[in-house]
Coordinates of C-alpha atoms in Angstrom, one line a residue:
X17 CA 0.0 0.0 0.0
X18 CA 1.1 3.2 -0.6
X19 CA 2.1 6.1 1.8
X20 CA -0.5 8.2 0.7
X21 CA -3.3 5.6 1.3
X22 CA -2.2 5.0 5.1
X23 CA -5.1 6.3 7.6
X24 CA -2.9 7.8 10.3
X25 CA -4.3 9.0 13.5
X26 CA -2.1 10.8 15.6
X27 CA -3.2 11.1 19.6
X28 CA -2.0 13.6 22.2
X29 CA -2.4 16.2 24.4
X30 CA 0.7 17.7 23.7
X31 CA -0.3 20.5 21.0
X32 CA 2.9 21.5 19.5
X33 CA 4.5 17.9 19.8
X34 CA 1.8 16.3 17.6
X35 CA 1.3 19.2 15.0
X36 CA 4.8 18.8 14.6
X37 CA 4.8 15.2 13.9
X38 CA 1.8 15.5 11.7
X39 CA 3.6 17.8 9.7
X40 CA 6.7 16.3 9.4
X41 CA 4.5 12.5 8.0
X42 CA 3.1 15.3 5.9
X43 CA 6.5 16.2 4.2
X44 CA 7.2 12.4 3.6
X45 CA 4.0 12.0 1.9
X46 CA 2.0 10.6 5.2
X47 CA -1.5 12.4 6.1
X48 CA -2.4 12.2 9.3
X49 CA -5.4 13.5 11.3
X50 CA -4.7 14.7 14.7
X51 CA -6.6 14.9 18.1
X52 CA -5.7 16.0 21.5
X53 CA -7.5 13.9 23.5
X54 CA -8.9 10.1 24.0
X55 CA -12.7 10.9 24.4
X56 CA -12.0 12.6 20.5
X57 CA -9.6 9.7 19.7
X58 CA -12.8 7.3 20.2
X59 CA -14.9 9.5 18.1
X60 CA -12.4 9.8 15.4
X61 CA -12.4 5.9 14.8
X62 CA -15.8 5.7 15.0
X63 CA -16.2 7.8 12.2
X64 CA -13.2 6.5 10.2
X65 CA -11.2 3.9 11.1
X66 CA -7.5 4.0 10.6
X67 CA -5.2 1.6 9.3
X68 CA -3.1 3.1 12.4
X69 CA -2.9 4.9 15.8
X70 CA -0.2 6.6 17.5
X71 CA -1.5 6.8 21.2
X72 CA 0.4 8.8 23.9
X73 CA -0.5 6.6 27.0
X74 CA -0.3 9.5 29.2
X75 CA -3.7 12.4 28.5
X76 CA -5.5 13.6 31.0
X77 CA -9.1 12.5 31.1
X78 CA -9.4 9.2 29.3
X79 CA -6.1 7.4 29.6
X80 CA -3.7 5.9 26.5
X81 CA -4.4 2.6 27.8
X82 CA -8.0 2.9 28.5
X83 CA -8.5 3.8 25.2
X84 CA -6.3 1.3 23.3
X85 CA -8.5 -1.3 25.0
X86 CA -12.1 0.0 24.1
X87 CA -10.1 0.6 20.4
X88 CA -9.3 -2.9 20.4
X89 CA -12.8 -4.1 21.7
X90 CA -14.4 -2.0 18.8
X91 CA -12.2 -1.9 15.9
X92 CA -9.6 -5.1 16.5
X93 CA -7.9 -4.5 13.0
X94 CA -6.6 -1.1 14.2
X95 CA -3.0 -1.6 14.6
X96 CA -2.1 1.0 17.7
X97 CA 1.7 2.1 18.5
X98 CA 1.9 3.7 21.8
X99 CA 3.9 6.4 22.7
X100 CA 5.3 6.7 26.2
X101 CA 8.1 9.5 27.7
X102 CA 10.0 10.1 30.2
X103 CA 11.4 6.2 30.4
X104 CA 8.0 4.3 30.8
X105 CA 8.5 1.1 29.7
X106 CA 6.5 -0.6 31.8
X107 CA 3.1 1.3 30.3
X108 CA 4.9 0.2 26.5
X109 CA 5.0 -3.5 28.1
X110 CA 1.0 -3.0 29.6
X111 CA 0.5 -2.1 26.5
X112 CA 1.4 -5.0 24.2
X113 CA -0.6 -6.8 26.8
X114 CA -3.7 -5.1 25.6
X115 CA -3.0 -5.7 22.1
X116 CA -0.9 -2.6 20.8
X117 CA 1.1 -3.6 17.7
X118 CA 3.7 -1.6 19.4
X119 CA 5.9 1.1 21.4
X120 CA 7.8 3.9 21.1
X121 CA 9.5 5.9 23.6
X122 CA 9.5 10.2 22.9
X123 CA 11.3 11.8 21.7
X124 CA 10.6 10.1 18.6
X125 CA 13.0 8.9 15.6
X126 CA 10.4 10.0 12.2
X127 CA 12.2 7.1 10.3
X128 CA 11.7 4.7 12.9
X129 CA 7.7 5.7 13.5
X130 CA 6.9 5.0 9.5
X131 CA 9.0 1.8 9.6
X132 CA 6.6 0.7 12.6
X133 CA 3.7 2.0 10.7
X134 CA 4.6 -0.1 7.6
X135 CA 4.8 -2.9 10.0
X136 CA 1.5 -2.6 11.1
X137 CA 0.0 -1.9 8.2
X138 CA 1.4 -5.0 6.8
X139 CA 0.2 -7.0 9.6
X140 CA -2.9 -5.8 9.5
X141 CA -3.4 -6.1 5.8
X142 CA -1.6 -10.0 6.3
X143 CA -4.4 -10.6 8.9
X144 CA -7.1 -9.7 7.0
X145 CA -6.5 -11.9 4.1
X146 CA -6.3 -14.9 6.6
X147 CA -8.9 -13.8 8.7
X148 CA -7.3 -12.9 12.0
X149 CA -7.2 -9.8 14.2
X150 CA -5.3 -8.8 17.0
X151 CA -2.0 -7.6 17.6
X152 CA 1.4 -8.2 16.0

């Protein structure tokens, strides 16, 4: 599949952090909608479905992880990566436990963020043709 057909959503409550990111996917041919907040990230899939979703785990009201599992309750074939800072593995590891595809730890490498979004895109598309869901 190509770049430009990936269904990005991009999650978190830091403004300037995710604008940023969006706009740098933008510049490598990526679009991505943004939100700010989980209670919008549930609405946003429920609208449109992406192929993926870059969660921060910590936002203040609904909670990274809280909404990676309603995410995966609803919409299985959504391949989430989860971003966690300040040296928060353990939420990353909590994480792949609910059924994130994967983890990333901020400040973020841009190359390695697409490779993990081909990844799970390839999964996913790989599980649909054989007719399973669930997490890499």
């Amino acid at each position: 599949m190509n770049t430009k057909d990936w269904k990005i959503l991009l999650v978190d409550d830091e403004h300037e952090f995710i604008t940023t990111l969006a706009e740098r996917l933008e510049l490598r041919g990526i679009t991505a909608r943004v939100v700010f907040d989980g209670e919008s990230a549930l609405e946003a899939v429920a609208a449109q479905a992406p192929h993926v979703m870059v969660l921060d785990v910590l936002m203040p009201g609904i909670k990274g992880l809280e909404v990676l599992e309603r995410i995966k309750r609803s919409n299985p074939g959504v391949q989430v990566l989860l971003l966690t800072g300040h040296g928060s593995t353990r939420d990353g590891i909590e994480g792949m436990r609910l059924g994130a595809f994967d983890y990333m730890m901020k400040p973020l490498n841009i190359d390695t963020l697409i490779e993990k979004m081909e990844s799970a895109i390839d999964y996913a598309q790989r599980a649909a043709a054989t007719g399973t869901l669930g997490n890499g």
